[in-house]
């Protein structure tokens, strides 16, 4: 009965919409050539205020057709295409189907660039290498952020991890007015900038600085989003501040303050919390709550987090973090100097308790290990990043990008570990107590100078990059290892280890670009790379007579140096046409690899020279305005590390010794990647297909043997081959009826790999595959409610040959349901429910859990204040259990996780944007 009633409701809704809608159709042609114009924008606007009512895009034959609700007020039909004059036709209303026939557009021969009349910009403009959205054409809530705006754009997807894709291609660079905003990652901008500030969203291929300055096409298949701020709102103040306190003494606070004035932008952020959060995501539903919609910054489940490649916080467990940040950008000296920079200070206190149960898979018989550990760490960090673009003259540009970082980590770590043989008898046990202080500092700089020569496309580029880092560790360590079966002597250590690790690398290149014709050029390049690493360690045993760590322990002291010098001459051919671009490069790596160790008074030198090809290339073909194919291939050589090569015996761990192998060969990798994507703007549906293969020759693997006490000795060997391949596809479609929007999509990801390895010097093979289908939906009623359900299933199986087990397999279920309601007025309700099941967890741990977060907020004082109550883990189900399966062990781990709490918070919003100028005065409005 319920199914029949539901069907009747859907039928009535469909009939009602059909009765209250009209069909608009037609064909767009070039007037002079009578050729179809694909991706011309066809849209209706209100005559009263130029608001876009609805739109579509012409197909590859120039045809368009879409349905629109019946309208009884004056409208204006517009047809727009880049480089052509707009076509306009007024309507008193729309009450019946309209066949507009053939629409002829005249070429705008008087304009070399696109002319945009303010207030009449089409919703979408498709250019040769840029996809541009008019922000005002896509409605969002008055207080929405940029991320909410991006979700409204056709072809744009934002998944639950915050990854943004456009037509299936990942966005790895987000700019504001062409400049980074707290780094090129840009997620802070999408979460915190008000959507109403943005006038245009431009999507382009991501280019390196060399490609940008030299005018070369992008070799990457990734995308860049540039957010252009409305000129009238590029002057003023805006920001948010949140404070909250909850049960179990949980607290949060965050601040983001911005001052924009034309080219000058200054932003300050700050945060402090003990809920495993970065602290300034400013999500309108859950603020900084981990496990909610905190997707602005990459956050791991262990409480650490990452901003623009900088990792803060620390380990697993509960993290209390504080941060202060500053971002600055401007244009000086009549736009000849273009500075941009950001600074962060962070402090993170982490605590964790770990329980681990591991089954060691050995040809001689399995053993088992159980262990527990407790850890505490305090991290203080400073990070400074600067960008300068200097226009020396009209033909010469210098780009400089220095960065500095300094971090200090104080940690305490204690553990015990018991290992049992296959009969369950105790073989050995191990206890340790460590205290350490680590000081890390680094300096990086990228410098690129490009000079345009007298011929279009001709130029010379010079680059210089360096990385200099130093890591110093002062470790006080006590350990005791007892052996119970072989009669071997027990091992007790009370030591002070002082370690210094230095790494320096310098890379310089000279590039000459010579055009052959308008679409083809070749490049001659010479690259010189110099890399050096130095690892010093002095270990002192405790002297009971002097009560000091004064006795040098030579067997645990070392001096290892490594240097690699690579000279690579190469030549490349690059094609750049309207619908096809590509590049192929041929070169030779001349490698001089020098390694040296001083251990127990013996000096060892390994100096080797190699000659390898350096080949890579890509090809991108545009099949239509919305269809393209991209492929990439490369050959890469990776040197073994100094510790893998040198016959230095590392016995720091009493239960595991490591020994190098001087006969190791470099690892060779062959890579190939291909994708096809097609997003049809007319039907608002998209399809994406991809696949790739990494084939490795002379793979370097660990070879571990065990003695009678199950003490491990690991060395390194080359094996014949390994490979991993992957493929996937996705499809999505949007249905829109008046204020209702329904979006549905599905994806399938596949993986296939083959590996070889050694355990107890016995060669084994493993072949595995993984299948992961996913479906998702989004249903919304404008300004009222949004519902986002999604489900992911993954299955993994690995088969072994000549190994102690035949196979392993497991599956996972992940279901998530997000609900947001803005009814009644001023009330915001958020509910995030998730269910996870992992068959891979052992019977001693819980395999499934629910995570349900709920938030209820109320806006008042003209929506400037938001009071909120939030509940994290409403069902109190969160667990920190995981299982890892490798060819040598099955490991179950449990860590401390954040438990249920209730948080009360208050958020204040500030927005003061510049109005019209009157002489030298600027009026601000709230």
Short mmCIF file of C-alpha atoms in Angstrom, two decimals, residues 25 170 215 230 249 376 413 507 542 560 577 581 611 660 673:
data_model
loop_
_atom_site.label_atom_id
_atom_site.label_comp_id
_atom_site.label_asym_id
_atom_site.label_seq_id
_atom_site.Cartn_x
_atom_site.Cartn_y
_atom_site.Cartn_z
CA UNK A 25 14.01 24.50 -28.12
CA UNK A 170 40.83 17.00 -9.16
CA UNK A 215 53.24 30.63 -21.88
CA UNK A 230 33.26 41.52 -6.78
CA UNK A 249 35.87 20.01 29.76
CA UNK A 376 52.63 12.05 25.17
CA UNK A 413 56.92 7.02 25.33
CA UNK A 507 68.77 21.91 -8.46
CA UNK A 542 75.01 5.36 31.64
CA UNK A 560 76.84 7.89 7.24
CA UNK A 577 46.57 23.70 -30.72
CA UNK A 581 48.11 19.75 -26.67
CA UNK A 611 73.39 6.09 -17.12
CA UNK A 660 72.59 -3.08 4.12
CA UNK A 673 47.77 6.84 -17.18
#
